[in-house]
Amino acid sequence: MNSSNSNKLTLIPVMITFFTMGFVDLVGAVSNNMQEDFGLSDSAANFFPSLVFFWFLIFSVPTGMLMNKIGRKNTVLLSIVVTTVAVMLPLFDSFMPTKDSQLWLMYISFSLLGIGNAIMQTSINPLVTMIVKGHLASTLTFGQFVKAIASFIAPLIAAWGATTTAPLLGLSWRILFLLFFVIGMVATLSLGFTRIEEEPNEGKASGFVDCLKMLGSPIILLSFIGIMCHVGIDVGTNAVAPKILLERLGTEGDTLSKFEYATSLYFAFRTLGCFTGSIIMCRFNIRVFFALIVTMMGLAMVGFVFGTEQWELWAAIALVGYGNSNVFSIVFSQAMLSAPEKKNEVSGLMIMGLFGGTVFPLLMGYASDAAKAAGAVHPQIWAAVVMAVGVVYLLCYTPKVKQ
């Protein structure tokens, strides 16, 4: 078997791992279901996705250092195991005696999901650079396409589980965790039995402070902030889109479950964006493409703030889904290519930027709660304004993108 075919076969278990990476995007749909089940406020419900992404701040840079010690493949395997345990825990919440203890189980599950995802996202991208020698941005985007499939089906399964009259083993929307647990086991076995030759580390491994000092490089610092904005908009849209539809289109008696399709619509266009983006970036100027997709996101924010008709809100969700789908791979690849001799360390720093998934939902929750307290008719407008700030930054980042 020639090297090209071997690399393609090696990519199969890696892409299954990208699918498990998408488990983290269940937090938006699940937090909305939990908000109804436990009677939580917007800020309390948004705390759960924030909790997931908090761990990126803690674990990303140490993971870059861990890869230097145990290798990239072993680090990815560790991340899958932690993620699989995370999605297993909610299956046991029926054994918990009180609502408070059930909430604490979800706190632990979401924390482990964040830790596993932080390790995975830090280690899998450098692993891909060992398998694919050209078209890095497009390959990473294809991986994001596979990840987006998991993100797309998560709210559909959660909504179906929450509304179906079938018993579903008594799991309701938690049936999603059972499915993802099985897929996590498949990912662990498939990658575990795949042979990947890793390039040896040369020179002295960087310490924690050395990694943070790399933020002194302008392109790495700007890319770090860009990643924060990307994931903040991603998690924010995931959590707030159903609330915006309920606020603008809902009638008396409607609940968030009726509008969970908004999250699936977002991820459907994000999936489409990842697939088409991986092709477009092989053929066209990346900077022009980046400017186009960020402009689409800007139009989406206008729709979220001013839209009142169903088609306007659907269009806004579609535009931000398609536009945001390729931001991560472009920004990440710009940082990686700026310091090719420090891929592990740069990857750790960029994934630490996913901490934006903690900052944005919290700010959005506080903004909407404050607007409600002030008597605003459409308080979710202010959550959209918080996301719009991230879009403005990405527009300013555009000149830094190189082909």
Short mmCIF file of C-alpha atoms in Angstrom, two decimals:
data_model
loop_
_atom_site.label_atom_id
_atom_site.label_comp_id
_atom_site.label_asym_id
_atom_site.label_seq_id
_atom_site.Cartn_x
_atom_site.Cartn_y
_atom_site.Cartn_z
CA MET A 1 0.00 0.00 0.00
CA ASN A 2 1.45 3.36 -0.99
CA SER A 3 1.89 6.22 1.44
CA SER A 4 -1.03 8.26 0.07
CA ASN A 5 -3.55 5.44 0.49
CA SER A 6 -2.16 4.63 3.93
CA ASN A 7 -2.64 8.23 5.03
CA LYS A 8 -6.23 8.21 3.77
CA LEU A 9 -7.00 5.05 5.76
CA THR A 10 -5.36 6.55 8.85
CA LEU A 11 -7.64 9.56 8.53
CA ILE A 12 -10.76 7.37 9.03
CA PRO A 13 -10.35 6.78 12.80
CA VAL A 14 -9.14 10.38 13.14
CA MET A 15 -12.36 11.59 11.53
CA ILE A 16 -14.40 9.37 13.87
CA THR A 17 -12.57 11.18 16.66
CA PHE A 18 -13.61 14.51 15.13
CA PHE A 19 -17.18 13.22 15.43
CA THR A 20 -16.70 12.63 19.16
CA MET A 21 -15.35 16.17 19.38
CA GLY A 22 -18.84 17.29 18.35
CA PHE A 23 -20.26 15.87 21.57
CA VAL A 24 -19.39 19.18 23.23
CA ASP A 25 -22.03 20.95 21.16
CA LEU A 26 -24.82 19.05 22.88
CA VAL A 27 -24.49 21.57 25.73
CA GLY A 28 -26.71 24.15 24.02
CA ALA A 29 -29.67 21.83 23.41
CA VAL A 30 -29.25 20.04 26.74
CA SER A 31 -28.97 23.27 28.75
CA ASN A 32 -32.28 24.44 27.27
CA ASN A 33 -33.95 21.15 28.27
CA MET A 34 -32.39 21.44 31.71
CA GLN A 35 -33.65 25.00 32.03
CA GLU A 36 -37.20 23.73 31.68
CA ASP A 37 -36.71 20.61 33.83
CA PHE A 38 -35.01 22.41 36.70
CA GLY A 39 -36.66 25.85 36.36
CA LEU A 40 -33.37 27.74 35.80
CA SER A 41 -32.89 31.40 34.82
CA ASP A 42 -31.11 32.37 31.58
CA SER A 43 -27.85 33.05 33.38
CA ALA A 44 -28.09 29.80 35.38
CA ALA A 45 -28.82 27.77 32.22
CA ASN A 46 -26.00 29.48 30.33
CA PHE A 47 -23.66 28.52 33.15
CA PHE A 48 -23.59 24.93 31.89
CA PRO A 49 -22.03 25.67 28.47
CA SER A 50 -19.78 28.16 30.25
CA LEU A 51 -18.69 25.41 32.65
CA VAL A 52 -17.75 23.17 29.71
CA PHE A 53 -15.54 25.77 28.08
CA PHE A 54 -13.99 26.99 31.32
CA TRP A 55 -11.75 23.91 31.31
CA PHE A 56 -10.14 24.97 28.03
CA LEU A 57 -8.46 27.76 29.99
CA ILE A 58 -6.98 25.24 32.45
CA PHE A 59 -6.08 22.22 30.33
CA SER A 60 -5.14 23.44 26.84
CA VAL A 61 -1.56 24.58 27.41
CA PRO A 62 -0.69 21.65 29.75
CA THR A 63 -2.02 19.31 27.04
CA GLY A 64 0.43 20.81 24.56
CA MET A 65 3.20 19.94 27.01
CA LEU A 66 1.73 16.47 27.65
CA MET A 67 1.92 15.69 23.92
CA ASN A 68 5.68 16.24 24.08
CA LYS A 69 5.88 13.48 26.72
CA ILE A 70 3.39 10.76 25.69
CA GLY A 71 2.81 11.54 22.00
CA ARG A 72 -0.11 12.99 20.09
CA LYS A 73 -2.01 9.75 19.45
CA ASN A 74 -1.94 8.70 23.12
CA THR A 75 -3.10 12.16 24.13
CA VAL A 76 -6.03 11.95 21.71
CA LEU A 77 -6.91 8.50 23.10
CA LEU A 78 -6.92 9.91 26.63
CA SER A 79 -9.30 12.64 25.52
CA ILE A 80 -11.75 10.15 23.99
CA VAL A 81 -11.83 8.09 27.18
CA VAL A 82 -12.57 11.17 29.33
CA THR A 83 -15.27 12.30 26.88
CA THR A 84 -16.89 8.86 26.85
CA VAL A 85 -17.05 8.79 30.66
CA ALA A 86 -18.59 12.29 30.56
CA VAL A 87 -21.51 11.24 28.35
CA MET A 88 -22.01 8.06 30.40
CA LEU A 89 -22.65 9.82 33.74
CA PRO A 90 -26.07 11.41 32.93
CA LEU A 91 -27.42 7.92 32.21
CA PHE A 92 -27.33 7.32 35.97
CA ASP A 93 -29.09 10.48 37.16
CA SER A 94 -32.32 8.54 37.82
CA PHE A 95 -30.48 6.91 40.72
CA MET A 96 -29.87 10.29 42.32
CA PRO A 97 -32.28 10.97 45.20
CA THR A 98 -32.91 14.72 44.68
CA LYS A 99 -32.99 17.36 41.95
CA ASP A 100 -29.96 19.02 43.51
CA SER A 101 -27.95 15.79 43.32
CA GLN A 102 -29.03 15.37 39.69
CA LEU A 103 -27.76 18.87 38.97
CA TRP A 104 -24.45 18.07 40.61
CA LEU A 105 -24.11 14.97 38.44
CA MET A 106 -24.63 17.17 35.39
CA TYR A 107 -22.01 19.60 36.71
CA ILE A 108 -19.51 16.72 36.89
CA SER A 109 -20.53 15.40 33.47
CA PHE A 110 -20.19 18.80 31.79
CA SER A 111 -16.86 19.40 33.49
CA LEU A 112 -15.47 16.09 32.22
CA LEU A 113 -16.91 16.86 28.78
CA GLY A 114 -15.02 20.15 28.80
CA ILE A 115 -11.78 18.57 30.03
CA GLY A 116 -11.96 15.78 27.44
CA ASN A 117 -12.77 18.20 24.65
CA ALA A 118 -9.96 20.57 25.67
CA ILE A 119 -7.46 17.70 25.51
CA MET A 120 -8.93 16.43 22.24
CA GLN A 121 -8.99 19.73 20.38
CA THR A 122 -5.45 20.53 21.49
CA SER A 123 -4.01 17.19 20.38
CA ILE A 124 -5.98 16.15 17.32
CA ASN A 125 -5.04 19.11 15.13
CA PRO A 126 -1.25 18.53 15.49
CA LEU A 127 -1.96 14.82 14.87
CA VAL A 128 -3.58 15.75 11.55
CA THR A 129 -0.48 17.74 10.54
CA MET A 130 1.52 14.48 10.76
CA ILE A 131 -0.86 12.68 8.40
CA VAL A 132 -1.65 15.44 5.90
CA LYS A 133 1.22 17.42 4.43
CA GLY A 134 -0.74 19.84 2.23
CA HIS A 135 -4.04 21.76 2.37
CA LEU A 136 -4.00 21.89 6.17
CA ALA A 137 -6.83 24.43 6.47
CA SER A 138 -9.12 22.48 4.15
CA THR A 139 -8.39 19.17 5.93
CA LEU A 140 -9.08 20.72 9.33
CA THR A 141 -12.29 22.16 7.90
CA PHE A 142 -13.33 18.69 6.69
CA GLY A 143 -12.72 17.46 10.24
CA GLN A 144 -14.96 20.28 11.44
CA PHE A 145 -17.54 19.07 8.90
CA VAL A 146 -17.53 15.62 10.53
CA LYS A 147 -17.71 17.27 13.97
CA ALA A 148 -20.64 19.36 12.78
CA ILE A 149 -22.61 16.21 11.93
CA ALA A 150 -22.60 15.31 15.64
CA SER A 151 -23.48 18.91 16.47
CA PHE A 152 -26.37 18.81 13.97
CA ILE A 153 -27.98 15.61 15.21
CA ALA A 154 -27.59 16.36 18.94
CA PRO A 155 -30.49 18.85 19.29
CA LEU A 156 -32.69 16.74 17.01
CA ILE A 157 -32.20 13.66 19.17
CA ALA A 158 -32.59 15.65 22.40
CA ALA A 159 -35.81 17.28 21.15
CA TRP A 160 -37.18 13.95 19.95
CA GLY A 161 -36.34 12.31 23.25
CA ALA A 162 -37.98 15.15 25.20
CA THR A 163 -41.24 15.14 23.21
CA THR A 164 -41.78 11.50 22.19
CA THR A 165 -44.44 9.47 23.99
CA ALA A 166 -42.28 6.31 23.83
CA PRO A 167 -40.64 5.35 27.15
CA LEU A 168 -37.04 5.43 25.78
CA LEU A 169 -35.80 3.51 28.83
CA GLY A 170 -36.98 6.45 30.91
CA LEU A 171 -34.14 8.61 29.56
CA SER A 172 -36.14 11.32 27.74
CA TRP A 173 -33.63 13.81 26.22
CA ARG A 174 -30.85 11.85 27.96
CA ILE A 175 -31.14 9.22 25.21
CA LEU A 176 -28.64 11.45 23.41
CA PHE A 177 -25.99 10.55 25.99
CA LEU A 178 -26.53 6.82 25.45
CA LEU A 179 -25.99 7.15 21.70
CA PHE A 180 -22.86 9.23 22.14
CA PHE A 181 -21.50 6.80 24.73
CA VAL A 182 -21.64 3.96 22.18
CA ILE A 183 -19.95 6.10 19.51
CA GLY A 184 -17.26 7.10 22.02
CA MET A 185 -16.43 3.44 22.58
CA VAL A 186 -16.15 2.89 18.81
CA ALA A 187 -13.82 5.90 18.49
CA THR A 188 -11.58 4.62 21.29
CA LEU A 189 -11.18 1.18 19.72
CA SER A 190 -10.73 2.39 16.11
CA LEU A 191 -7.98 4.89 16.94
CA GLY A 192 -6.38 2.59 19.50
CA PHE A 193 -5.76 -0.10 16.88
CA THR A 194 -4.50 2.35 14.22
CA ARG A 195 -0.75 2.65 13.75
CA ILE A 196 0.50 6.21 13.38
CA GLU A 197 4.18 7.07 13.03
CA GLU A 198 4.95 10.17 15.08
CA GLU A 199 7.80 12.51 14.34
CA PRO A 200 10.28 12.78 17.25
CA ASN A 201 10.43 16.00 19.24
CA GLU A 202 13.58 17.97 18.63
CA GLY A 203 15.17 20.27 21.13
CA LYS A 204 14.03 21.15 24.63
CA ALA A 205 10.31 20.87 25.34
CA SER A 206 8.64 24.16 26.20
CA GLY A 207 7.45 24.86 29.74
CA PHE A 208 4.18 26.49 30.72
CA VAL A 209 5.64 29.99 30.89
CA ASP A 210 7.42 29.49 27.55
CA CYS A 211 4.08 28.60 25.96
CA LEU A 212 2.36 31.69 27.33
CA LYS A 213 5.25 33.87 26.14
CA MET A 214 4.31 32.90 22.57
CA LEU A 215 1.30 35.20 22.97
CA GLY A 216 3.88 37.95 22.55
CA SER A 217 3.78 37.16 18.82
CA PRO A 218 1.15 39.51 17.32
CA ILE A 219 -0.35 36.94 14.94
CA ILE A 220 -0.62 34.32 17.70
CA LEU A 221 -2.23 36.78 20.13
CA LEU A 222 -4.68 38.07 17.52
CA SER A 223 -5.51 34.50 16.49
CA PHE A 224 -6.06 33.56 20.13
CA ILE A 225 -8.64 36.34 20.49
CA GLY A 226 -10.16 35.33 17.14
CA ILE A 227 -10.68 31.78 18.42
CA MET A 228 -12.35 33.21 21.55
CA CYS A 229 -14.78 35.17 19.39
CA HIS A 230 -15.47 32.21 17.09
CA VAL A 231 -16.41 29.80 19.85
CA GLY A 232 -18.28 32.47 21.81
CA ILE A 233 -20.51 33.11 18.79
CA ASP A 234 -20.85 29.37 18.20
CA VAL A 235 -21.90 28.46 21.74
CA GLY A 236 -23.90 31.67 22.07
CA THR A 237 -25.96 31.01 18.94
CA ASN A 238 -26.44 27.41 20.00
CA ALA A 239 -27.91 28.51 23.32
CA VAL A 240 -29.80 31.67 22.36
CA ALA A 241 -31.32 30.92 18.92
CA PRO A 242 -34.30 28.94 20.32
CA LYS A 243 -34.88 31.70 22.87
CA ILE A 244 -34.91 34.36 20.14
CA LEU A 245 -37.47 32.39 18.13
CA LEU A 246 -39.64 31.83 21.23
CA GLU A 247 -39.39 35.53 22.05
CA ARG A 248 -40.32 36.76 18.56
CA LEU A 249 -42.56 33.97 17.17
CA GLY A 250 -43.89 32.14 20.23
CA THR A 251 -47.45 32.24 21.46
CA GLU A 252 -48.86 31.69 24.93
CA GLY A 253 -48.10 28.18 26.13
CA ASP A 254 -45.11 27.64 23.82
CA THR A 255 -41.90 26.28 25.34
CA LEU A 256 -38.28 26.20 24.23
CA SER A 257 -38.70 22.58 23.10
CA LYS A 258 -40.89 23.81 20.23
CA PHE A 259 -38.01 25.87 18.86
CA GLU A 260 -35.11 23.43 19.38
CA TYR A 261 -35.00 23.05 15.60
CA ALA A 262 -33.24 26.43 15.53
CA THR A 263 -30.09 24.79 16.88
CA SER A 264 -30.33 22.05 14.26
CA LEU A 265 -30.82 24.67 11.54
CA TYR A 266 -27.66 26.40 12.74
CA PHE A 267 -25.64 23.20 12.66
CA ALA A 268 -27.13 22.11 9.33
CA PHE A 269 -25.69 25.25 7.71
CA ARG A 270 -22.51 24.90 9.71
CA THR A 271 -22.17 21.36 8.37
CA LEU A 272 -22.81 22.61 4.83
CA GLY A 273 -20.27 25.39 5.38
CA CYS A 274 -17.57 22.99 6.56
CA PHE A 275 -18.10 20.68 3.59
CA THR A 276 -18.13 23.40 0.93
CA GLY A 277 -15.42 25.40 2.70
CA SER A 278 -12.97 22.49 2.57
CA ILE A 279 -13.40 22.53 -1.22
CA ILE A 280 -13.44 26.30 -1.72
CA MET A 281 -10.24 26.88 0.25
CA CYS A 282 -8.34 24.50 -2.04
CA ARG A 283 -9.21 26.66 -5.03
CA PHE A 284 -9.73 30.28 -3.98
CA ASN A 285 -8.05 33.03 -1.97
CA ILE A 286 -8.53 32.29 1.74
CA ARG A 287 -8.53 35.97 2.82
CA VAL A 288 -11.36 36.84 0.41
CA PHE A 289 -13.30 33.80 1.58
CA PHE A 290 -12.75 34.76 5.23
CA ALA A 291 -14.01 38.30 4.59
CA LEU A 292 -17.10 36.88 2.90
CA ILE A 293 -18.06 34.50 5.70
CA VAL A 294 -17.51 37.09 8.44
CA THR A 295 -19.71 39.52 6.50
CA MET A 296 -22.39 36.82 6.48
CA MET A 297 -22.07 36.60 10.26
CA GLY A 298 -22.47 40.39 10.50
CA LEU A 299 -25.72 40.23 8.52
CA ALA A 300 -26.87 37.46 10.86
CA MET A 301 -26.36 39.70 13.89
CA VAL A 302 -28.48 42.38 12.22
CA GLY A 303 -31.19 39.76 11.75
CA PHE A 304 -31.02 38.68 15.39
CA VAL A 305 -31.35 42.26 16.63
CA PHE A 306 -33.95 43.63 14.21
CA GLY A 307 -35.67 40.57 12.70
CA THR A 308 -39.31 39.93 13.56
CA GLU A 309 -40.48 37.71 10.70
CA GLN A 310 -39.87 33.98 10.64
CA TRP A 311 -37.89 34.08 7.38
CA GLU A 312 -35.64 36.85 8.74
CA LEU A 313 -34.73 34.86 11.84
CA TRP A 314 -34.24 31.63 9.89
CA ALA A 315 -31.97 33.50 7.46
CA ALA A 316 -29.96 34.92 10.37
CA ILE A 317 -29.45 31.46 11.89
CA ALA A 318 -28.43 30.05 8.49
CA LEU A 319 -25.99 32.89 7.81
CA VAL A 320 -24.19 32.66 11.15
CA GLY A 321 -24.09 28.86 10.85
CA TYR A 322 -22.50 28.91 7.41
CA GLY A 323 -20.20 31.83 8.17
CA ASN A 324 -18.86 30.59 11.49
CA SER A 325 -18.20 27.08 10.16
CA ASN A 326 -14.82 27.93 8.65
CA VAL A 327 -13.52 30.58 11.04
CA PHE A 328 -11.81 28.14 13.41
CA SER A 329 -9.80 26.25 10.78
CA ILE A 330 -8.62 29.43 9.06
CA VAL A 331 -7.58 31.23 12.25
CA PHE A 332 -6.03 28.08 13.73
CA SER A 333 -4.00 27.34 10.60
CA GLN A 334 -2.73 30.93 10.47
CA ALA A 335 -1.32 30.54 13.98
CA MET A 336 0.11 27.05 13.33
CA LEU A 337 1.88 28.13 10.14
CA SER A 338 3.41 31.13 11.91
CA ALA A 339 5.44 28.82 14.23
CA PRO A 340 5.79 25.39 12.56
CA GLU A 341 8.51 24.32 14.99
CA LYS A 342 6.16 24.76 17.98
CA LYS A 343 2.97 23.08 16.75
CA ASN A 344 2.08 21.45 20.07
CA GLU A 345 2.53 24.65 22.04
CA VAL A 346 0.66 26.83 19.52
CA SER A 347 -2.18 24.31 19.42
CA GLY A 348 -2.46 24.47 23.20
CA LEU A 349 -2.66 28.25 23.13
CA MET A 350 -5.26 28.33 20.36
CA ILE A 351 -7.47 25.77 22.07
CA MET A 352 -7.16 27.75 25.30
CA GLY A 353 -8.94 30.45 23.29
CA LEU A 354 -12.04 28.23 23.34
CA PHE A 355 -12.45 29.69 26.80
CA GLY A 356 -14.49 32.23 24.85
CA GLY A 357 -17.25 29.63 25.13
CA THR A 358 -17.33 30.48 28.84
CA VAL A 359 -17.09 34.26 28.54
CA PHE A 360 -19.70 34.91 25.85
CA PRO A 361 -22.64 32.81 27.21
CA LEU A 362 -22.17 34.29 30.69
CA LEU A 363 -22.15 37.85 29.34
CA MET A 364 -25.15 37.04 27.12
CA GLY A 365 -27.06 35.56 30.06
CA TYR A 366 -26.36 38.54 32.27
CA ALA A 367 -27.31 40.94 29.46
CA SER A 368 -30.65 39.25 28.78
CA ASP A 369 -31.47 38.88 32.50
CA ALA A 370 -30.69 42.57 33.04
CA ALA A 371 -32.91 43.48 30.08
CA LYS A 372 -35.74 41.38 31.53
CA ALA A 373 -35.35 43.11 34.90
CA ALA A 374 -35.56 46.46 33.09
CA GLY A 375 -38.83 45.39 31.42
CA ALA A 376 -37.47 44.99 27.86
CA VAL A 377 -39.93 43.40 25.44
CA HIS A 378 -37.18 41.49 23.60
CA PRO A 379 -34.35 40.95 26.11
CA GLN A 380 -32.52 38.45 23.87
CA ILE A 381 -31.57 41.38 21.62
CA TRP A 382 -28.87 42.23 24.14
CA ALA A 383 -27.50 38.70 24.04
CA ALA A 384 -27.17 39.12 20.26
CA VAL A 385 -25.36 42.45 20.76
CA VAL A 386 -22.71 40.63 22.83
CA MET A 387 -22.13 38.22 19.92
CA ALA A 388 -21.99 41.12 17.47
CA VAL A 389 -18.91 42.46 19.28
CA GLY A 390 -17.12 39.20 18.40
CA VAL A 391 -18.12 39.55 14.75
CA VAL A 392 -16.68 43.08 14.62
CA TYR A 393 -13.36 41.75 15.94
CA LEU A 394 -13.24 39.03 13.27
CA LEU A 395 -13.79 41.66 10.60
CA CYS A 396 -10.78 43.52 11.99
CA TYR A 397 -8.75 40.27 11.92
CA THR A 398 -9.31 39.75 8.18
CA PRO A 399 -6.18 41.64 6.95
CA LYS A 400 -4.01 39.22 8.97
CA VAL A 401 -5.20 36.18 6.97
CA LYS A 402 -2.63 34.94 4.46
CA GLN A 403 -3.09 32.50 1.58
#
